[in-house]
CSV table of C-alpha atoms and ligand atoms in Angstrom, one decimal:
chain,number,residue,atom,x,y,z
A,557,MET,CA,-11.5,10.8,4.7
A,558,SER,CA,-8.3,8.7,3.2
A,559,LYS,CA,-5.9,9.6,1.1
A,560,THR,CA,-5.6,8.0,-2.4
A,561,VAL,CA,-2.4,7.2,-4.2
A,562,PHE,CA,-2.2,6.3,-7.7
A,563,VAL,CA,0.7,3.8,-8.0
A,564,THR,CA,2.4,3.3,-11.6
A,565,GLY,CA,4.8,0.4,-11.4
A,566,GLY,CA,2.4,-1.0,-8.5
A,567,ALA,CA,2.6,-4.2,-9.8
A,568,GLY,CA,6.5,-4.6,-9.1
A,569,TYR,CA,9.1,-5.0,-6.9
A,570,VAL,CA,9.2,-2.0,-5.0
A,571,GLY,CA,6.2,-0.9,-6.4
A,572,SER,CA,4.5,-3.8,-4.4
A,573,HIS,CA,6.0,-3.5,-1.0
A,574,CYS,CA,5.7,0.4,-0.9
A,575,ALA,CA,1.8,-0.2,-2.2
A,576,LYS,CA,1.3,-2.8,0.9
A,577,ALA,CA,2.8,0.3,3.8
A,578,PHE,CA,0.7,3.5,2.1
A,579,ALA,CA,-2.7,0.7,2.3
A,580,ASN,CA,-1.2,0.2,6.2
A,581,ALA,CA,-0.7,4.0,6.8
A,582,GLY,CA,-4.6,4.4,5.9
A,583,TRP,CA,-3.9,6.2,2.1
A,584,THR,CA,-6.5,4.2,-0.3
A,585,VAL,CA,-3.7,2.4,-2.9
A,586,VAL,CA,-4.8,2.3,-6.8
A,587,THR,CA,-2.5,0.9,-8.6
A,588,TYR,CA,-1.4,1.4,-12.8
A,589,ASP,CA,0.3,-1.1,-14.5
A,590,ASN,CA,0.6,-2.6,-17.9
A,591,LEU,CA,2.0,-5.7,-16.4
A,592,SER,CA,4.8,-5.8,-18.4
A,593,ARG,CA,7.7,-6.8,-15.6
A,594,GLY,CA,5.3,-6.9,-12.5
A,595,HIS,CA,2.3,-9.1,-11.5
A,596,ARG,CA,-1.3,-9.1,-11.3
A,597,ASP,CA,-1.1,-11.0,-8.3
A,598,LEU,CA,1.1,-9.2,-6.6
A,599,VAL,CA,-1.2,-6.4,-6.5
A,600,LYS,CA,-3.5,-6.8,-3.2
A,601,TRP,CA,-3.4,-3.4,-1.8
A,602,GLY,CA,-6.4,-1.4,-3.6
A,603,ASP,CA,-7.2,-2.4,-6.9
A,604,LEU,CA,-5.3,-2.2,-10.0
A,605,ILE,CA,-6.2,0.0,-13.5
A,606,GLU,CA,-3.9,-2.0,-16.7
A,607,GLY,CA,-2.7,0.7,-18.4
A,608,ASP,CA,0.6,2.0,-19.4
A,609,ILE,CA,1.8,5.3,-19.3
A,610,LEU,CA,3.2,5.0,-22.8
A,611,ASP,CA,-0.7,5.2,-23.4
A,612,ARG,CA,-1.1,9.6,-22.8
A,613,ALA,CA,-5.3,8.8,-22.7
A,614,SER,CA,-5.5,5.7,-20.8
A,615,LEU,CA,-3.0,7.5,-17.7
A,616,ARG,CA,-5.4,10.9,-18.1
A,617,ALA,CA,-8.5,8.8,-17.4
A,618,ALA,CA,-7.4,7.0,-15.0
A,619,LEU,CA,-6.4,10.0,-13.5
A,620,GLU,CA,-9.3,11.7,-13.8
A,621,GLN,CA,-11.0,8.6,-12.5
A,622,VAL,CA,-9.1,8.1,-9.9
A,623,ARG,CA,-8.3,11.6,-8.9
A,624,PRO,CA,-5.4,10.8,-6.1
A,625,ASP,CA,-3.8,13.7,-4.2
A,626,ALA,CA,-0.5,12.3,-5.2
A,627,VAL,CA,1.3,10.0,-7.2
A,628,ALA,CA,4.0,7.1,-7.0
A,629,HIS,CA,5.9,7.1,-9.8
A,630,PHE,CA,7.5,3.6,-10.0
A,631,ALA,CA,7.2,2.4,-13.4
A,632,ALA,CA,9.7,2.4,-15.5
A,633,TYR,CA,12.3,-0.6,-16.8
A,634,ALA,CA,15.2,-0.7,-15.1
A,635,TYR,CA,17.6,-2.9,-16.0
A,636,VAL,CA,21.6,-1.8,-16.8
A,637,ALA,CA,22.9,-4.5,-19.0
A,638,GLU,CA,19.4,-3.7,-20.9
A,639,SER,CA,19.5,-0.6,-20.6
A,640,MET,CA,23.6,-0.2,-22.9
A,641,THR,CA,21.5,-2.7,-25.5
A,642,GLU,CA,18.3,-1.3,-26.4
A,643,PRO,CA,18.6,2.1,-25.1
A,644,ALA,CA,15.5,3.0,-27.0
A,645,LEU,CA,13.2,0.8,-25.3
A,646,TYR,CA,14.6,3.3,-21.9
A,647,TYR,CA,14.4,6.7,-23.3
A,648,ARG,CA,10.8,6.0,-25.0
A,649,ASN,CA,9.5,3.5,-21.6
A,650,ASN,CA,11.5,5.6,-19.2
A,651,VAL,CA,11.7,9.3,-20.1
A,652,VAL,CA,9.0,9.5,-22.8
A,653,GLY,CA,6.8,8.4,-19.7
A,654,THR,CA,7.6,9.8,-17.4
A,655,MET,CA,6.3,12.8,-19.6
A,656,ASN,CA,3.5,11.5,-20.6
A,657,LEU,CA,2.5,11.2,-16.7
A,658,LEU,CA,3.8,14.6,-15.5
A,659,ASP,CA,1.4,16.0,-18.8
A,660,ALA,CA,-1.6,14.2,-17.5
A,661,MET,CA,-0.7,14.8,-13.5
A,662,VAL,CA,-1.0,19.3,-14.6
A,663,GLU,CA,-3.5,18.5,-17.2
A,664,THR,CA,-6.0,16.5,-13.9
A,665,ASP,CA,-4.3,18.5,-11.3
A,666,VAL,CA,-2.6,16.0,-9.2
A,667,ARG,CA,0.2,18.3,-8.1
A,668,GLN,CA,2.4,15.8,-5.4
A,669,MET,CA,4.8,13.5,-7.1
A,670,VAL,CA,6.9,10.6,-5.8
A,671,PHE,CA,9.4,10.1,-8.0
A,672,SER,CA,11.7,6.4,-8.3
A,673,SER,CA,15.5,7.3,-8.7
A,674,SER,CA,18.3,6.2,-8.9
A,675,CYS,CA,22.0,6.0,-7.5
A,676,ALA,CA,22.5,5.3,-11.0
A,677,THR,CA,22.8,9.1,-11.5
A,678,TYR,CA,26.0,9.0,-9.9
A,679,GLY,CA,28.0,6.9,-12.1
A,680,ILE,CA,31.3,6.5,-10.5
A,681,SER,CA,32.4,8.0,-7.5
A,682,ASP,CA,35.1,6.7,-4.8
A,683,THR,CA,33.5,8.9,-1.9
A,684,LEU,CA,30.4,8.5,0.2
A,685,ILE,CA,27.3,9.9,-2.1
A,686,THR,CA,25.8,12.8,-0.7
A,687,GLU,CA,23.0,14.2,-2.5
A,688,GLU,CA,25.2,17.0,-3.9
A,689,THR,CA,27.6,14.4,-5.6
A,690,PRO,CA,27.6,15.8,-9.5
A,691,GLN,CA,25.6,13.2,-11.6
A,692,ASN,CA,27.1,11.7,-14.6
A,693,PRO,CA,25.7,8.1,-15.2
A,694,ILE,CA,27.2,5.6,-17.3
A,695,ASN,CA,24.8,3.9,-18.5
A,696,PRO,CA,21.2,4.9,-20.9
A,697,TYR,CA,19.8,3.6,-17.5
A,698,GLY,CA,21.0,6.3,-14.8
A,699,GLU,CA,21.1,8.3,-18.1
A,700,THR,CA,17.1,8.2,-18.3
A,701,LYS,CA,16.5,8.9,-14.4
A,702,LYS,CA,18.8,12.1,-14.7
A,703,PHE,CA,16.6,13.0,-17.3
A,704,CYS,CA,13.2,12.6,-15.4
A,705,GLU,CA,14.3,13.9,-12.4
A,706,LYS,CA,15.4,17.5,-14.7
A,707,MET,CA,11.7,17.0,-16.4
A,708,ILE,CA,9.9,16.6,-12.8
A,709,ARG,CA,12.0,20.5,-10.9
A,710,ASP,CA,11.0,21.9,-14.8
A,711,TYR,CA,7.4,21.0,-14.6
A,712,GLY,CA,7.7,21.4,-11.2
A,713,LYS,CA,8.6,25.4,-11.0
A,714,ALA,CA,6.3,25.6,-13.7
A,715,HIS,CA,3.3,24.4,-12.8
A,716,GLY,CA,4.0,23.9,-8.7
A,717,LEU,CA,3.9,20.2,-8.5
A,718,ARG,CA,6.6,19.4,-5.4
A,719,SER,CA,7.9,16.2,-5.6
A,720,VAL,CA,10.3,14.2,-3.3
A,721,ILE,CA,12.8,12.4,-5.4
A,722,LEU,CA,14.3,9.1,-4.4
A,723,ARG,CA,17.0,8.0,-5.7
A,724,TYR,CA,17.5,4.3,-3.9
A,725,PHE,CA,20.6,2.4,-4.0
A,726,ASN,CA,20.6,-1.1,-4.1
A,727,ALA,CA,17.3,-2.3,-3.0
A,728,ALA,CA,17.1,-5.8,-1.5
A,729,GLY,CA,14.9,-8.4,0.3
A,730,CYS,CA,11.6,-8.9,1.1
A,731,ASP,CA,8.5,-9.2,2.8
A,732,THR,CA,8.9,-10.1,6.1
A,733,ASP,CA,5.4,-11.7,5.6
A,734,GLY,CA,6.1,-13.4,2.5
A,735,GLU,CA,3.1,-11.2,0.9
A,736,THR,CA,5.2,-10.4,-1.8
A,737,GLY,CA,8.6,-9.8,-2.9
A,738,GLU,CA,11.1,-10.1,-5.8
A,739,ARG,CA,9.8,-12.0,-9.3
A,740,HIS,CA,11.9,-10.7,-12.5
A,741,ASP,CA,12.5,-12.7,-15.3
A,742,PRO,CA,15.0,-12.8,-16.9
A,743,GLU,CA,16.5,-11.4,-13.3
A,744,PRO,CA,19.1,-9.7,-13.1
A,745,HIS,CA,19.5,-8.5,-9.3
A,746,VAL,CA,22.8,-10.2,-7.6
A,747,ILE,CA,20.8,-11.3,-4.8
A,748,PRO,CA,17.8,-13.4,-6.1
A,749,LEU,CA,21.0,-14.7,-8.9
A,750,ALA,CA,23.2,-16.0,-5.1
A,751,ILE,CA,20.3,-17.5,-3.4
A,752,ARG,CA,19.7,-19.5,-6.5
A,753,GLY,CA,23.1,-20.3,-6.5
A,754,ALA,CA,22.3,-22.1,-3.1
A,755,MET,CA,18.7,-23.3,-3.7
A,756,ASP,CA,19.8,-25.3,-7.4
A,757,GLY,CA,22.2,-27.4,-7.3
A,758,THR,CA,22.9,-26.8,-10.8
A,759,PHE,CA,23.5,-23.4,-11.2
A,760,THR,CA,26.5,-21.3,-10.8
A,761,PHE,CA,26.6,-17.3,-10.1
A,762,ASN,CA,28.5,-15.0,-12.1
A,763,ILE,CA,30.1,-12.4,-10.4
A,764,LEU,CA,30.4,-9.9,-12.8
A,765,GLY,CA,34.3,-8.6,-12.6
A,766,GLY,CA,36.7,-10.2,-10.7
A,767,ASP,CA,39.3,-6.9,-11.0
A,768,TYR,CA,37.9,-3.8,-9.5
A,769,ASP,CA,39.4,-1.7,-7.2
A,770,THR,CA,37.9,-3.0,-4.5
A,771,PRO,CA,39.8,-4.8,-1.7
A,772,ASP,CA,38.6,-8.3,-3.0
A,773,GLY,CA,38.2,-6.8,-6.8
A,774,THR,CA,34.4,-7.2,-6.7
A,775,CYS,CA,32.0,-4.2,-6.7
A,776,ILE,CA,30.9,-2.7,-4.0
A,777,ARG,CA,27.0,-1.7,-3.0
A,778,ASP,CA,24.8,-0.2,-0.8
A,779,TYR,CA,22.1,-2.9,-0.1
A,780,VAL,CA,18.8,-1.5,1.7
A,781,HIS,CA,15.3,-3.8,2.5
A,782,VAL,CA,12.4,-2.9,0.3
A,783,SER,CA,10.8,-2.5,2.6
A,784,ASP,CA,13.0,0.6,4.6
A,785,LEU,CA,13.0,1.8,1.4
A,786,ALA,CA,8.3,1.9,1.6
A,787,ASP,CA,8.9,3.2,4.4
A,788,ALA,CA,10.8,6.8,2.8
A,789,HIS,CA,8.6,6.3,0.3
A,790,GLU,CA,5.8,6.8,3.3
A,791,ARG,CA,7.2,9.2,4.5
A,792,ALA,CA,8.1,11.1,1.8
A,793,LEU,CA,4.1,11.6,0.8
A,794,ASP,CA,3.3,12.3,4.6
A,795,TYR,CA,5.3,15.0,3.9
A,796,LEU,CA,4.0,16.6,0.7
A,797,SER,CA,0.7,15.8,2.1
A,798,SER,CA,1.7,18.5,5.1
A,799,GLY,CA,3.5,20.8,2.8
A,800,GLY,CA,6.9,20.2,2.1
A,801,LYS,CA,9.0,21.6,-0.5
A,802,SER,CA,10.2,19.5,-3.2
A,803,ASP,CA,13.3,18.5,-2.3
A,804,ILE,CA,16.1,15.0,-3.0
A,805,PHE,CA,16.8,12.1,-0.7
A,806,ASN,CA,19.2,9.4,-0.6
A,807,LEU,CA,17.8,6.2,0.7
A,808,GLY,CA,21.1,3.9,1.7
A,809,THR,CA,22.9,2.9,4.5
A,810,GLY,CA,25.8,4.2,4.0
A,811,GLN,CA,27.8,0.0,4.2
A,812,GLY,CA,29.3,-1.4,1.4
A,813,SER,CA,28.9,-4.8,0.4
A,814,SER,CA,30.8,-6.3,-2.0
A,815,VAL,CA,29.5,-9.1,-4.4
A,816,MET,CA,31.9,-11.3,-3.0
A,817,GLN,CA,31.2,-10.5,0.7
A,818,LEU,CA,27.0,-11.3,-0.6
A,819,ALA,CA,27.6,-14.6,-2.0
A,820,ASP,CA,29.3,-15.2,1.6
A,821,ALA,CA,26.5,-14.6,3.8
A,822,VAL,CA,23.8,-16.0,1.5
A,823,SER,CA,25.7,-19.0,1.5
A,824,ARG,CA,26.1,-18.4,5.3
A,825,VAL,CA,22.3,-17.6,5.6
A,826,ALA,CA,21.4,-20.5,3.3
A,827,GLY,CA,23.3,-23.2,5.3
A,828,LYS,CA,25.5,-24.0,1.1
A,829,GLU,CA,28.3,-23.2,-0.3
A,830,VAL,CA,27.2,-20.4,-3.2
A,831,PRO,CA,29.0,-21.8,-6.1
A,832,ARG,CA,30.4,-19.0,-8.2
A,833,VAL,CA,33.4,-17.8,-10.4
A,834,ILE,CA,34.4,-14.6,-11.4
A,835,ALA,CA,33.4,-13.7,-14.9
A,836,ASP,CA,33.8,-11.2,-17.0
A,837,ARG,CA,33.1,-7.4,-15.9
A,838,ARG,CA,29.0,-6.3,-16.8
A,839,PRO,CA,29.8,-2.9,-19.1
A,840,GLY,CA,28.2,-0.1,-17.5
A,841,ASP,CA,28.6,-0.8,-13.7
A,842,PRO,CA,30.5,1.8,-11.8
A,843,PRO,CA,32.8,-0.6,-9.1
A,844,ILE,CA,31.2,1.3,-5.7
A,845,LEU,CA,28.0,2.8,-4.9
A,846,VAL,CA,27.6,3.8,-1.4
A,847,ALA,CA,25.4,6.6,0.0
A,848,SER,CA,25.3,8.7,2.7
A,849,ALA,CA,21.4,9.1,3.9
A,850,ASP,CA,21.9,11.7,6.4
A,851,LYS,CA,19.4,14.0,4.9
A,852,ALA,CA,17.0,11.5,4.4
A,853,ARG,CA,17.5,10.7,8.2
A,854,GLU,CA,17.2,14.4,8.8
A,855,VAL,CA,14.4,16.0,6.8
A,856,LEU,CA,11.9,13.1,7.1
A,857,GLY,CA,13.5,11.0,10.1
A,858,TRP,CA,13.8,7.8,8.3
A,859,GLN,CA,16.1,5.6,9.6
A,860,PRO,CA,17.0,2.0,8.3
A,861,LYS,CA,15.5,-0.8,10.3
A,862,ARG,CA,15.5,-3.6,8.1
A,863,SER,CA,18.9,-3.0,6.2
A,864,ASP,CA,21.7,-5.3,7.9
A,865,LEU,CA,23.2,-7.9,5.4
A,866,GLU,CA,21.4,-10.6,7.4
A,867,SER,CA,18.0,-9.7,7.7
A,868,ILE,CA,18.1,-8.9,4.1
A,869,LEU,CA,19.1,-12.2,3.3
A,870,THR,CA,17.5,-13.7,4.9
A,871,SER,CA,13.7,-12.2,3.5
A,872,ALA,CA,14.7,-13.4,0.6
A,873,TRP,CA,15.6,-16.7,1.5
A,874,ASP,CA,12.5,-16.9,3.1
A,875,TRP,CA,10.9,-15.7,-0.3
A,876,PHE,CA,12.5,-17.4,-2.2
A,877,GLN,CA,12.0,-20.2,-0.5
A,878,ARG,CA,8.5,-20.4,-0.9
A,879,GLU,CA,8.5,-18.9,-4.3
A,880,ALA,CA,9.7,-22.7,-5.2
A,881,LYS,CA,7.9,-24.5,-3.4
A,882,SER,CA,4.7,-23.1,-4.8
B,1090,NAD,N1,14.9,-2.6,-7.7
B,1090,NAD,C1,16.3,-1.6,-8.0
B,1090,NAD,O1,17.3,-1.9,-7.1
B,1090,NAD,C2,16.2,0.0,-7.5
B,1090,NAD,C3,16.9,0.3,-7.5
B,1090,NAD,C4,17.3,2.6,-7.8
B,1090,NAD,C5,15.9,2.6,-8.7
B,1090,NAD,N2,14.9,1.5,-9.0
B,1090,NAD,C6,13.7,1.7,-9.3
B,1090,NAD,O2,12.6,1.7,-8.4
B,1090,NAD,C7,11.0,1.7,-9.8
B,1090,NAD,C8,10.4,0.0,-9.4
B,1090,NAD,O3,12.4,-0.9,-9.6
B,1090,NAD,P1,11.7,-2.6,-9.4
B,1090,NAD,O4,13.0,-2.6,-9.3
B,1090,NAD,O5,10.6,-2.5,-8.7
B,1090,NAD,O6,11.5,-2.9,-11.2
B,1090,NAD,P2,9.9,-3.6,-11.9
B,1090,NAD,O7,10.3,-4.1,-12.9
B,1090,NAD,O8,9.4,-4.7,-10.8
B,1090,NAD,O9,8.4,-2.7,-11.7
B,1090,NAD,C9,9.0,-1.5,-12.5
B,1090,NAD,C10,7.4,-2.2,-12.8
B,1090,NAD,O10,6.4,-1.2,-13.7
B,1090,NAD,C11,5.6,-1.4,-14.5
B,1090,NAD,N3,6.0,-1.1,-16.3
B,1090,NAD,C12,7.0,-0.8,-16.4
B,1090,NAD,N4,6.6,-0.4,-17.6
B,1090,NAD,C13,5.4,0.2,-17.4
B,1090,NAD,C14,4.3,1.3,-18.8
B,1090,NAD,N5,4.8,1.5,-19.6
B,1090,NAD,N6,3.5,1.8,-18.3
B,1090,NAD,C15,2.7,0.5,-16.9
B,1090,NAD,N7,4.1,0.1,-16.2
B,1090,NAD,C16,4.7,0.0,-16.4
B,1090,NAD,C17,5.8,-3.1,-14.6
B,1090,NAD,O11,4.7,-3.8,-15.3
B,1090,NAD,C18,6.7,-3.7,-13.2
B,1090,NAD,O12,5.5,-4.3,-12.3
B,1090,NAD,C19,12.0,1.7,-11.5
B,1090,NAD,O13,11.6,3.3,-11.5
B,1090,NAD,C20,13.5,1.1,-10.9
B,1090,NAD,O14,14.3,2.6,-12.1
B,1090,NAD,C21,15.4,0.3,-8.1
């Protein structure tokens, strides 16, 4: 009999790609999402329960109804800049929401969780980041994820809940079949914005800071294809299903690209120059975030397959071209 995974935030960018991977691997998928930042039409792999993780009664009723084997928890707010100006929104949605989910899981006897954490929990680091690198977030978003990790570990010890915490670096690219993709409004992410620059002659791509201590002065990030992330989530579910102990993994490639290099690469893929200006730094942005993902490779057998910049940008370009026509 197929196993069931309860996917909070499955109508969003990363969640919908993971829902596809779970379904393709034989899982029955049920998405739980309030559609505050997600899209009904991206829930294609299983049922949608429209509900809020801040609504404890609805969450518990949904878990009682679905009786999942595991929870994959994506639902959160995830914009660094917004978290700097609206911290309460982030602490409430991400921390209180996760606590509600953990309580509901314990009450309904669901004991396996895969959690979306982030490189934003690390803060500033000038070396390759391993899972042992100290976590000193420099924005409220990163703080909320660090809090959630701690809660998940503490609930784990107290209630026998096993978890895989995945700290992803910059999720990027889109499903190569064009079945789901990235759609945020407003869009804060660098690749969609650079692509908009190439697609729309009137839009200038703002590079947020040109005076960082990096070779070209712009921030360096480790971009990982969202479908590679989805593969890691599926491996995490399998790992937990076969009795794996609670653990934490970075998901990245070990390769950094600067925002300037990214804009150049988008120009190449698009065959059109990305018009760009250097603007002010965005508060809360560390200069460099690059992962060591050796542990995910060793324990989960995970290896990114589509996370070279060319594959990421081609898949994103194709998606945004289709979105513009629809
Ligand atoms: N995108 C990235 O680069 C990145 C990097 C690291 C970690 N993450 C984490 O991955 C997860 C998914 O990120 P994303 O980029 O897909 O974001 P997203 O905004 O596209 O998806 C989040 C989904 O959660 C839903 N949601 C939010 N609050 C909810 C609530 N209270 N109740 C029910 N549903 C709610 C939204 O409607 C949306 O569908 C988040 O937890 C984020 O912190 C993302």
